[in-house]
Amino acid sequence: MDADQIEQLIAASDLPSLLAALAHATGDPGLVPGGLWLDPDLALQPEGGWDQEQLGRARELAVSGLQKLTAPESGEDAPDDALVPELIDWLTGADLDDGYRRMLAEELAVTGDMRIPEPITAGDWPAANTRDHAVAVIGAGMSGILAAHRLEQAGIDCVVLDKNGDVGGTWLENTYPGCRVDVFNHVYSYSGEQRPDWPEYHSSQPVLLDYFRDCARRWGIRDRIRFDVQVDSLAWDDATCRWVIRLETSSGPEDITAGAVVSAVGQLNRPLMPDIEGVDSFVGEQFHSSAWRHDIDWQDLRVAVIGTGASALQFIPHLAEAAAHVTVFQRTPPWLIPRPVYHEPLAAGLLRLFELVPGYAHWFRLRLFWCTHEGTVGALRRDPAWDGPLDQAVSRRNEETRKLLTMYLEHQFGDRPDLLAKVVPDYPVGAKRVVLDNGIWARTLKRPNVELVSGGIERVEPDGVRGADGRLHPADLVVYGTGFRASEFLMPMRVTGRDGDDLHETWNGDARAYNGVCVPGFPNLFCLYGPNTNIVVNGSIIYFAECAAHYVVECMRLLAERGATAMDCRPDAYERYAALMDEHNSQMAWGISPVNSWYKSPSGGVAQNWPLPLVDYWRQTRRPDPADFELIEPAGRA
Ligand SMILES: Cc1cc2nc3c(=O)[nH]c(=O)nc-3n(C[C@H](O)[C@H](O)[C@H](O)COP(=O)(O)OP(=O)(O)OC[C@H]3O[C@@H](n4cnc5c(N)ncnc54)[C@H](O)[C@@H]3O)c2cc1C
């Protein structure tokens, strides 16, 4: 490769992660010298805040690393795995402890999947020896297929049950135009199943669906999945210490039993239809974004869209391109985060480097993980010293972010003061879900066939939607971008535990789970993407599913080690954990601001979000603490 070609490739690279990858691949720590230490406070900036001189030095090092790697005699070089911890320290620029470094090494997975569980001697867990299943996993979305994979790796038999006809959950059901992942795709993927060649930085729904299908196939778990069966109820049987699972199948109801249940039913799987008067009176077609009607051609139709959340901002631009008119009803505007590469294909040079430099895609993922995860969430945490109005910002950093994002909106809508007045949020950044933008929202709202209505809705009428100002907006089609019933965990299943207790009555509208996984009185019921495991700006839900799936396997290991049948979380551990979540969520923008958002339960509490550093969830899900559980046996076998 000549010097020009190398220069071009380097121009397309993320330099810090390229240097780390080159140092690893060539075994040369000189490629990441101390003089190029990355400043963690500047982690979000390109090249970590290096000045021109440092940048020049970094490019020279990258050239020499690439020359070394591509030289004819380089076949002798093998990656030096012993360098990995040092390179992680260098790439993060942070003073990491061993646990943190280990978590990042697992995310990096440059030496292979580091989260494969040690096999459990299943015979030691009594529940594994009976007829039917050791474990039933409900849901074959991202979380469910991962749980089945980890259980299978640990040697535990399981069946996966899904109401749908295929895997993918969110990415199977949400087929609306424009649907794409808003976490960088290199991060939104399993650590042990990384894919370097994502077509886009934020790939679209069909690509995501293919990825999850592919994982299920490669993991060999498709034949463990029973598709098109809905779980209606779960009932714990004290006598046998098993769950009795009532299924709704095409041939009628069926009961199966399992020693444990993993609920992987998602937080965003049940659409929320708004409680607006007159919805049923509308004479045209109407549907929710998660059940997109591809048989309806909206060309030349007058469309009313209710909602301006993350999904709506993805599909409205597509509607606007062909519809005669689009009226957008906005309750609260979202904060927009500029992301110029939001719809962009991965740079060709970057893809070429992923091929050329072994492990580069992994180091690239790690850098994105670090920069976009812990790097941003600090701006959403309350600073007790902050004396500004809390309804606008919760800290100086939050206020600075607010100013920056306001400037972005002013830049985007400066020529349309009428729109600008409607699109600048009046709540702190992070109190609601932020939405990525590459300028498409302003372009869409400025179209002559689009109107943004922000004053509220009075009712839906046969011919359209009447705004709170009394004006009727005629419509042939209404699309609801109104989100999901996020606070109604595990609904609409009826779940009865020990002593016949009903899970939803126990929760009373404020779902909680110890470690996001266990609820007292419901032995051997483990939740993935459970209460307080959603994240707002810092990361992907896959990280949480990986931690929780590991925890579930470790719970089963504990049972096997103790020769116990079931484990029930102790109420004091549950309460302590819920108090911890409340304490920290009350210090986050989403916990402080009264603005409406799906991050809150009807009680006003935050049962959805994780408020602490990501690594804390990893730490607390390493091993179950036996002191926090009661080990139980079938009645009469105590
Ligand atoms: C439009 C959209 C965009 C998103 N973008 C992102 C993003 O960019 N980054 C991110 O981290 N997260 C994103 N999310 C969150 C997303 O839900 C998670 O990332 C992830 O897909 C959740 O996977 P899951 O398996 O836990 O749940 P789901 O994907 O919701 O899967 C749940 C599965 O359980 C099944 N199920 C539910 N109830 C039953 C029952 N009673 N019986 C049988 N089967 C049942 C469902 O059919 C489904 O297959 C997005 C969500 C949506 C809706």
XYZ file of C-alpha atoms and ligand atoms in Angstrom:
691
model
C 0.000 0.000 0.000
C 1.467 3.382 -0.943
C 1.706 6.428 1.288
C -1.261 8.161 -0.356
C -3.539 5.198 0.180
C -2.479 4.981 3.808
C -3.104 8.727 4.301
C -6.596 8.373 2.847
C -7.443 5.479 5.104
C -6.214 7.304 8.154
C -8.327 10.319 7.255
C -11.427 8.070 7.459
C -10.404 6.529 10.757
C -11.126 7.194 14.372
C -7.481 7.757 15.264
C -7.382 6.843 18.958
C -9.059 3.472 18.447
C -6.939 2.863 15.338
C -3.744 3.392 17.327
C -4.963 1.034 20.051
C -5.864 -1.579 17.437
C -2.510 -1.217 15.695
C -0.623 -1.493 18.979
C -2.576 -4.652 19.785
C -2.227 -6.163 16.317
C 1.503 -5.472 16.027
C 2.335 -5.947 19.709
C 3.973 -2.515 19.740
C 3.001 -0.393 22.772
C 5.101 2.424 21.313
C 2.101 3.236 19.092
C 0.195 4.550 22.117
C 2.776 6.749 23.823
C 2.141 8.581 27.075
C 2.398 11.916 25.242
C -0.862 11.066 23.470
C -2.788 10.214 26.607
C -6.486 10.870 26.033
C -8.204 13.276 28.368
C -11.375 11.588 29.696
C -13.055 14.980 30.112
C -12.624 15.588 26.402
C -13.621 12.079 25.441
C -16.588 13.283 23.427
C -14.432 15.398 21.174
C -12.916 13.906 18.041
C -9.453 12.638 18.831
C -10.054 13.128 22.524
C -8.976 16.754 22.590
C -5.534 16.342 21.057
C -3.909 19.544 19.791
C -2.510 19.890 16.259
C 0.947 18.752 17.251
C -0.430 15.676 19.000
C -2.678 14.942 16.045
C 0.284 15.097 13.693
C 2.201 12.714 15.921
C -0.795 10.363 16.098
C -1.071 10.291 12.301
C 2.649 9.532 11.952
C 2.279 6.657 14.396
C -0.762 5.338 12.542
C 1.176 5.447 9.260
C 4.096 3.551 10.748
C 1.748 1.036 12.405
C -0.099 0.417 9.157
C 3.145 0.097 7.223
C 4.402 -2.400 9.751
C 1.164 -4.366 9.627
C 0.943 -4.465 5.848
C 4.651 -5.105 5.223
C 5.347 -8.458 3.530
C 7.190 -9.801 6.578
C 4.327 -8.871 8.954
C 2.835 -12.355 8.728
C 4.974 -13.156 11.772
C 3.199 -10.595 13.963
C 0.491 -11.933 16.215
C -1.762 -9.705 18.313
C -0.363 -9.255 21.782
C -3.300 -9.933 24.100
C -1.202 -9.139 27.161
C -1.349 -5.505 26.064
C -5.169 -5.337 26.200
C -5.537 -3.937 29.765
C -2.906 -1.273 29.126
C -4.576 -0.312 25.846
C -7.982 -0.053 27.513
C -6.469 2.332 30.062
C -4.920 4.371 27.278
C -8.050 4.523 25.145
C -10.291 5.625 27.995
C -7.702 7.930 29.545
C -9.265 7.018 32.863
C -7.972 5.648 36.113
C -9.869 2.353 35.974
C -10.065 -0.238 38.697
C -9.814 -3.944 37.876
C -13.589 -4.442 37.742
C -14.123 -1.565 35.359
C -11.272 -2.734 33.158
C -12.698 -6.245 33.100
C -16.161 -4.943 32.120
C -14.647 -2.952 29.274
C -12.563 -5.950 28.191
C -15.793 -7.964 27.985
C -17.391 -5.250 25.856
C -14.281 -5.115 23.684
C -14.174 -8.905 23.280
C -11.194 -8.593 20.954
C -9.938 -11.975 22.104
C -13.373 -13.596 21.673
C -16.620 -13.749 23.626
C -15.619 -13.238 27.270
C -19.116 -13.808 28.622
C -19.445 -17.524 27.910
C -20.581 -19.021 31.206
C -18.827 -21.940 32.814
C -21.026 -25.025 32.434
C -23.312 -25.814 35.352
C -23.679 -29.397 36.359
C -27.375 -29.311 35.621
C -28.024 -32.556 37.451
C -27.287 -30.723 40.694
C -30.239 -28.427 40.215
C -33.312 -30.531 41.038
C -35.582 -28.488 38.783
C -33.482 -29.480 35.787
C -34.297 -33.145 36.223
C -38.032 -33.162 35.872
C -40.214 -33.488 32.804
C -41.102 -30.401 30.799
C -38.512 -27.665 30.919
C -35.863 -26.522 33.315
C -36.392 -22.936 32.172
C -39.014 -21.181 30.063
C -37.930 -17.919 28.472
C -40.833 -15.662 27.504
C -39.908 -13.542 24.499
C -37.616 -14.128 21.533
C -36.458 -10.544 21.146
C -32.927 -9.314 21.745
C -33.060 -10.298 25.456
C -34.810 -13.658 25.128
C -32.542 -15.148 22.487
C -29.503 -14.023 24.453
C -30.845 -15.631 27.644
C -31.510 -18.884 25.793
C -28.006 -18.800 24.323
C -26.321 -18.270 27.697
C -28.465 -20.933 29.382
C -27.652 -23.356 26.612
C -23.928 -22.559 26.963
C -24.218 -23.237 30.694
C -25.864 -26.580 29.963
C -29.394 -25.661 31.105
C -32.338 -26.798 28.994
C -34.856 -24.141 28.051
C -37.812 -23.439 25.837
C -38.450 -19.974 24.399
C -42.055 -18.846 23.937
C -43.066 -15.962 21.726
C -46.401 -14.633 20.577
C -44.790 -13.608 17.269
C -43.900 -15.805 14.307
C -40.209 -14.878 14.336
C -37.426 -13.603 16.569
C -36.535 -9.923 16.929
C -39.285 -8.415 19.141
C -38.902 -4.648 18.734
C -37.059 -5.068 15.436
C -39.649 -7.459 14.048
C -42.693 -5.434 15.006
C -41.576 -1.870 14.308
C -41.477 -1.778 10.529
C -42.492 1.854 10.096
C -40.593 3.794 7.440
C -37.393 5.270 8.786
C -37.138 2.951 11.796
C -33.486 2.691 12.812
C -31.379 2.250 15.905
C -30.340 5.468 17.596
C -27.367 4.016 19.439
C -24.252 3.591 17.310
C -24.674 0.159 15.768
C -21.224 -1.051 16.731
C -22.370 -0.620 20.313
C -25.914 -1.875 19.705
C -24.829 -5.464 19.190
C -23.883 -8.335 21.462
C -20.302 -8.160 22.724
C -19.747 -11.764 21.659
C -21.366 -11.315 18.226
C -19.875 -8.115 16.911
C -20.298 -7.179 13.309
C -17.699 -4.841 11.805
C -19.494 -4.178 8.550
C -22.706 -2.494 9.660
C -23.929 -0.726 6.540
C -24.720 2.458 8.447
C -23.646 4.055 11.711
C -27.281 3.659 12.797
C -28.659 0.835 10.715
C -32.255 0.482 9.744
C -34.808 -1.979 11.111
C -34.429 -4.683 8.404
C -30.679 -4.797 9.065
C -31.248 -5.112 12.796
C -33.841 -7.814 12.289
C -31.435 -9.784 10.076
C -28.751 -9.474 12.740
C -30.974 -10.936 15.473
C -32.223 -13.684 13.150
C -28.667 -14.485 12.280
C -27.594 -14.639 15.938
C -30.475 -17.004 16.767
C -29.521 -19.208 13.851
C -25.800 -19.249 14.606
C -26.447 -19.937 18.278
C -28.593 -22.880 17.265
C -31.544 -21.822 19.389
C -34.272 -21.444 16.760
C -35.424 -24.988 17.355
C -35.870 -24.194 21.056
C -38.387 -21.470 20.209
C -42.115 -22.038 20.094
C -43.472 -19.274 17.886
C -47.051 -17.992 17.852
C -47.739 -18.893 21.461
C -48.791 -16.196 23.859
C -48.171 -16.639 27.568
C -51.379 -15.705 29.330
C -50.473 -16.559 32.894
C -47.795 -17.889 35.188
C -48.639 -19.558 38.467
C -46.115 -20.719 41.026
C -46.890 -24.140 42.463
C -45.546 -24.454 46.018
C -46.036 -28.210 46.007
C -43.704 -28.857 43.083
C -41.692 -25.636 43.203
C -42.406 -25.068 39.527
C -44.108 -22.494 37.374
C -47.264 -23.551 35.598
C -47.402 -21.607 32.361
C -50.690 -21.160 30.553
C -50.202 -20.712 26.818
C -52.617 -19.507 24.212
C -51.817 -21.503 21.075
C -53.480 -21.850 17.690
C -55.078 -25.058 18.944
C -56.303 -23.566 22.199
C -54.961 -23.203 25.746
C -52.101 -25.421 26.890
C -50.252 -25.719 30.210
C -46.562 -26.444 30.492
C -44.296 -26.295 33.539
C -40.796 -25.008 34.098
C -38.466 -24.865 37.083
C -37.701 -21.218 36.356
C -39.087 -18.489 34.132
C -37.101 -15.777 32.432
C -39.377 -12.939 31.405
C -37.910 -11.207 28.348
C -41.086 -9.447 27.257
C -39.485 -6.023 26.819
C -40.426 -2.612 28.188
C -41.607 -1.346 24.809
C -43.708 -4.162 23.443
C -47.259 -3.053 24.225
C -48.382 0.002 22.258
C -49.916 2.902 24.110
C -52.975 4.393 22.461
C -53.729 7.850 23.817
C -56.812 8.485 25.837
C -58.348 11.009 23.432
C -62.074 11.452 23.085
C -63.594 10.273 19.815
C -60.794 7.987 18.586
C -63.325 5.322 17.633
C -65.439 7.789 15.671
C -62.767 8.418 13.022
C -63.982 7.128 9.649
C -60.593 6.848 7.913
C -57.798 4.405 8.655
C -55.763 4.716 11.838
C -52.950 2.704 13.371
C -50.103 2.792 15.874
C -46.549 3.156 14.572
C -45.583 -0.283 15.903
C -48.314 -1.919 13.800
C -47.644 -0.053 10.569
C -50.199 -0.716 7.857
C -48.057 -1.293 4.787
C -51.204 -1.890 2.755
C -52.131 1.775 3.046
C -50.627 4.102 0.480
C -50.508 7.551 2.039
C -49.656 9.293 -1.213
C -51.971 12.283 -1.596
C -53.730 11.554 1.700
C -54.170 14.060 4.485
C -52.390 12.506 7.453
C -52.623 13.462 11.111
C -49.758 12.252 13.301
C -50.175 12.243 17.048
C -46.883 12.468 18.911
C -43.360 13.769 18.356
C -41.288 11.121 20.137
C -38.376 9.108 18.771
C -40.452 6.918 16.420
C -42.558 9.815 15.117
C -39.479 11.835 14.217
C -38.268 8.864 12.214
C -41.439 8.213 10.206
C -42.923 11.718 9.744
C -40.284 12.758 7.165
C -41.299 9.742 5.050
C -45.005 10.539 5.314
C -44.328 14.151 4.404
C -42.538 13.222 1.198
C -45.697 11.852 -0.428
C -48.750 12.867 1.585
C -50.957 15.706 0.467
C -50.704 17.170 3.932
C -49.315 16.140 7.319
C -50.542 17.681 10.541
C -48.194 16.905 13.412
C -49.705 17.123 16.882
C -47.013 17.770 19.453
C -47.560 17.644 23.190
C -43.954 18.317 24.218
C -41.060 18.929 21.822
C -38.028 16.636 22.158
C -34.477 17.884 22.607
C -32.585 17.133 19.408
C -29.013 15.864 19.520
C -27.122 16.685 16.332
C -25.729 13.527 14.764
C -24.524 14.330 11.224
C -23.880 10.638 10.437
C -27.382 9.594 11.555
C -28.386 8.357 8.095
C -24.915 7.898 6.679
C -23.316 4.717 5.420
C -20.165 3.697 7.197
C -17.205 5.463 5.540
C -15.595 3.189 2.953
C -12.153 3.913 4.408
C -13.307 2.816 7.835
C -14.702 -0.446 6.454
C -11.418 -1.035 4.638
C -9.483 -0.452 7.857
C -11.736 -2.899 9.702
C -10.666 -5.510 7.139
C -7.047 -4.541 7.245
C -6.366 -4.140 10.961
C -7.314 -7.181 13.014
C -9.590 -6.204 15.866
C -9.975 -2.545 14.810
C -13.782 -2.782 14.741
C -13.655 -4.023 18.340
C -11.501 -1.088 19.481
C -13.760 1.270 17.529
C -16.744 -0.173 19.419
C -14.974 0.264 22.728
C -14.238 3.904 22.000
C -17.858 4.563 21.040
C -18.988 2.688 24.138
C -16.775 4.811 26.361
C -17.516 8.163 24.721
C -21.241 7.814 24.365
C -21.923 5.974 27.579
C -20.488 7.338 30.802
C -19.376 10.444 28.934
C -22.814 11.992 28.567
C -24.919 10.868 31.501
C -23.060 13.104 33.951
C -24.739 16.078 32.290
C -28.131 14.802 33.433
C -27.273 14.399 37.128
C -28.254 17.081 39.596
C -25.489 19.129 41.132
C -26.546 20.058 44.692
C -24.550 23.287 44.321
C -26.580 24.317 41.263
C -28.877 27.184 42.209
C -30.567 27.761 38.852
C -34.239 26.938 38.232
C -34.634 23.138 38.247
C -37.433 23.199 35.719
C -34.844 24.309 33.133
C -31.618 22.564 34.140
C -30.307 20.391 36.965
C -26.652 21.439 36.954
C -24.300 23.856 35.262
C -23.304 21.107 32.821
C -26.955 20.361 32.108
C -27.506 24.092 31.540
C -24.525 24.268 29.176
C -25.907 21.300 27.242
C -29.265 23.022 27.119
C -27.668 26.166 25.686
C -25.766 24.178 23.070
C -28.856 22.270 21.984
C -30.899 25.481 21.940
C -28.284 26.996 19.641
C -28.649 23.969 17.395
C -32.415 24.525 17.210
C -31.898 28.235 16.569
C -29.529 27.356 13.764
C -31.984 24.854 12.290
C -35.120 26.994 12.642
C -33.636 30.508 12.610
C -35.480 31.367 9.391
C -38.810 30.236 10.831
C -39.457 32.000 14.148
C -42.994 30.571 14.165
C -41.572 27.038 14.283
C -38.677 27.904 16.568
C -41.144 29.065 19.219
C -42.721 25.602 19.152
C -39.667 23.346 18.993
C -37.511 24.595 21.873
C -38.275 22.435 24.915
C -38.939 24.078 28.254
C -37.669 21.249 30.421
C -34.138 20.055 31.259
C -32.191 18.033 28.718
C -32.600 14.348 29.603
C -35.976 14.643 31.337
C -37.519 12.986 28.258
C -35.973 10.837 25.578
C -33.606 12.851 23.405
C -33.834 12.345 19.665
C -30.984 12.234 17.141
C -31.122 14.621 14.221
C -29.163 15.393 11.069
C -31.275 18.360 10.015
C -34.152 16.265 8.700
C -36.632 17.440 11.323
C -36.298 21.102 10.390
C -36.422 20.279 6.687
C -39.611 18.290 7.270
C -41.400 20.859 9.408
C -40.564 23.603 6.913
C -42.246 21.781 4.047
C -45.335 23.548 2.704
C -47.419 20.404 3.227
C -46.555 20.056 6.924
C -48.088 21.863 9.886
C -46.925 21.566 13.488
C -49.751 21.964 15.993
C -48.567 22.371 19.555
C -51.595 23.533 21.448
C -53.041 20.117 22.302
C -55.926 18.006 21.009
C -59.559 18.385 21.961
C -60.856 15.253 20.285
C -60.760 13.018 17.233
C -63.795 13.436 14.996
C -65.054 11.388 12.042
C -63.248 13.660 9.549
C -60.119 14.614 11.387
C -58.581 15.868 14.604
C -59.807 18.978 16.400
C -57.110 20.969 18.157
C -57.572 22.513 21.583
C -57.947 25.852 19.801
C -61.186 24.557 18.256
C -59.780 24.181 14.727
C -60.545 20.969 12.844
C -57.597 19.477 10.961
C -59.133 17.279 8.266
C -57.493 13.873 7.894
C -57.905 10.666 5.887
C -55.394 8.767 8.018
C -54.318 9.066 11.660
C -50.990 7.609 12.783
C -50.293 7.272 16.493
C -46.663 7.778 17.420
C -47.614 7.615 21.044
C -45.125 5.092 22.365
C -45.595 2.119 24.647
C -47.018 1.113 27.996
C -43.538 1.135 29.459
C -44.565 1.240 33.099
C -46.789 -1.835 32.826
C -44.076 -4.432 33.205
C -45.005 -8.012 32.286
C -48.518 -6.987 31.270
C -50.939 -8.338 30.310
C -49.741 -11.642 31.801
C -51.303 -12.657 35.076
C -48.524 -13.739 37.411
C -49.282 -15.406 40.742
C -46.497 -16.332 43.122
C -46.151 -17.925 46.536
C -49.381 -17.848 48.539
C -51.222 -16.895 45.361
C -49.957 -13.298 45.451
C -50.602 -11.376 42.238
C -47.510 -9.652 40.863
C -49.311 -6.605 39.526
C -51.218 -6.134 42.766
C -47.915 -6.402 44.611
C -46.408 -3.741 42.392
C -49.519 -1.594 42.519
C -48.485 0.417 39.466
C -44.876 0.896 40.591
C -42.883 -2.086 39.333
C -39.568 -2.835 41.002
C -37.120 -5.711 40.940
C -34.025 -6.448 42.966
C -31.083 -5.968 40.590
C -33.747 -5.322 37.947
C -34.343 -9.084 37.936
C -36.040 -10.593 41.048
C -39.227 -9.883 42.996
C -39.916 -11.377 46.459
C -42.736 -13.882 46.572
C -42.091 -14.912 42.955
C -39.330 -17.518 43.222
C -37.264 -18.411 40.185
C -38.850 -15.614 38.150
C -36.117 -13.587 36.498
C -36.748 -10.429 34.462
C -34.605 -9.169 31.612
C -35.034 -5.509 30.582
C -36.862 -5.418 33.884
C -37.568 -2.448 36.163
C -34.794 0.175 36.340
C -32.730 -1.247 33.496
C -33.568 1.260 30.794
C -31.045 3.899 29.856
C -31.591 7.380 28.575
C -28.498 8.651 26.814
C -25.713 6.419 27.954
C -25.743 3.212 26.078
C -27.597 0.304 24.659
C -30.132 -1.975 26.273
C -28.047 -4.893 25.041
C -25.438 -4.130 27.697
C -28.111 -4.508 30.397
C -29.449 -7.703 28.868
C -25.932 -9.149 28.833
C -25.397 -8.320 32.517
C -28.835 -9.649 33.522
C -28.483 -12.845 31.469
C -25.166 -13.490 33.193
C -26.858 -12.956 36.568
C -29.652 -15.399 35.744
C -27.146 -18.105 34.852
C -25.241 -17.383 38.073
C -28.481 -17.704 40.057
C -28.944 -21.152 38.578
C -25.373 -21.976 39.446
C -26.076 -20.987 43.038
C -29.086 -23.300 43.081
C -27.025 -26.136 41.638
C -24.206 -25.546 44.125
C -26.634 -25.573 47.045
C -28.713 -28.417 45.644
C -31.771 -26.178 46.084
C -34.811 -26.076 43.829
C -35.739 -22.424 43.973
C -34.642 -19.060 45.254
C -36.778 -16.196 46.436
C -35.403 -12.706 46.838
C -35.724 -11.429 50.416
C -38.085 -8.461 50.868
C -35.493 -6.369 52.711
C -33.037 -6.712 49.798
C -35.800 -5.702 47.380
C -36.798 -2.674 49.455
C -33.202 -1.614 49.934
C -32.624 -1.828 46.209
C -35.795 0.086 45.338
C -34.757 2.826 47.787
C -31.346 3.024 46.122
C -32.944 3.407 42.703
C -35.349 6.059 44.015
C -32.601 7.990 45.731
C -30.514 8.188 42.570
C -33.346 8.598 40.082
C -34.575 11.540 42.144
C -31.266 13.235 41.349
C -31.534 12.764 37.595
C -33.149 15.176 35.135
C -35.902 12.642 34.384
C -36.653 12.188 38.099
C -36.682 15.908 38.915
C -38.658 17.377 36.037
C -42.457 17.074 36.109
C -42.570 16.919 32.285
C -44.609 14.010 30.915
C -42.435 11.102 29.759
C -42.502 7.328 29.541
C -39.740 7.275 32.133
C -42.306 7.659 34.887
C -44.947 5.356 36.305
C -48.436 6.643 37.075
C -47.303 6.855 40.717
C -44.735 9.485 39.660
C -41.869 7.136 40.521
C -39.198 6.121 38.030
C -39.443 2.362 37.526
C -37.874 2.412 34.079
C -34.457 4.004 34.245
C -31.055 3.110 35.539
C -29.577 6.124 37.341
C -26.022 4.983 38.176
C -22.802 4.426 36.225
C -23.072 1.491 33.833
C -20.284 -0.386 35.559
C -22.342 -0.529 38.769
C -24.901 -2.733 37.052
C -22.133 -5.018 35.831
C -20.693 -5.248 39.365
C -23.993 -6.058 41.049
C -24.865 -8.767 38.542
C -21.624 -10.762 38.845
C -22.950 -13.265 41.390
C -26.125 -13.424 43.455
C -25.487 -12.688 47.115
C -26.860 -15.767 48.930
C -27.754 -13.569 51.911
C -30.330 -11.768 49.758
C -32.225 -14.945 48.891
C -34.227 -17.614 50.619
C -33.523 -21.032 49.130
C -36.684 -23.106 49.004
C -37.750 -26.681 48.355
C -41.039 -28.206 47.266
C -43.558 -28.328 50.129
C -42.820 -31.391 52.244
C -39.206 -31.643 51.110
C -37.728 -28.759 53.119
C -38.790 1.891 17.765
C -37.829 1.504 18.832
C -36.501 1.899 18.733
C -35.594 1.524 19.718
N -34.308 1.944 19.609
C -33.410 1.567 20.539
C -32.049 1.979 20.462
O -31.656 2.694 19.554
N -31.201 1.554 21.409
C -31.602 0.769 22.432
O -30.779 0.405 23.262
N -32.873 0.377 22.537
C -33.776 0.762 21.633
N -35.076 0.389 21.765
C -35.465 -0.449 22.905
C -35.602 -1.909 22.458
O -36.855 -2.329 22.847
C -34.481 -2.740 23.075
O -33.226 -2.279 22.618
C -34.559 -4.220 22.750
O -34.950 -4.487 21.443
C -35.463 -4.922 23.739
O -35.399 -6.284 23.500
P -36.239 -7.262 24.405
O -35.998 -8.619 23.875
O -35.949 -7.018 25.832
O -37.745 -6.812 24.190
P -38.604 -6.815 22.850
O -37.750 -6.554 21.682
O -39.735 -5.899 23.114
O -39.112 -8.312 22.719
C -40.086 -8.832 23.598
C -40.590 -10.129 23.002
O -41.459 -10.730 23.939
C -42.601 -11.231 23.259
N -43.714 -11.254 24.209
C -44.178 -10.233 24.967
N -45.187 -10.643 25.751
C -45.372 -11.963 25.475
C -46.273 -12.950 25.964
N -47.165 -12.683 26.927
N -46.208 -14.191 25.447
C -45.294 -14.502 24.483
N -44.418 -13.592 23.996
C -44.447 -12.351 24.489
C -42.821 -10.250 22.135
O -43.577 -10.817 21.096
C -41.391 -9.918 21.729
O -40.915 -10.787 20.730
C -36.020 0.753 20.820
C -37.352 0.393 20.925
C -38.250 0.770 19.951
C -39.682 0.351 20.106
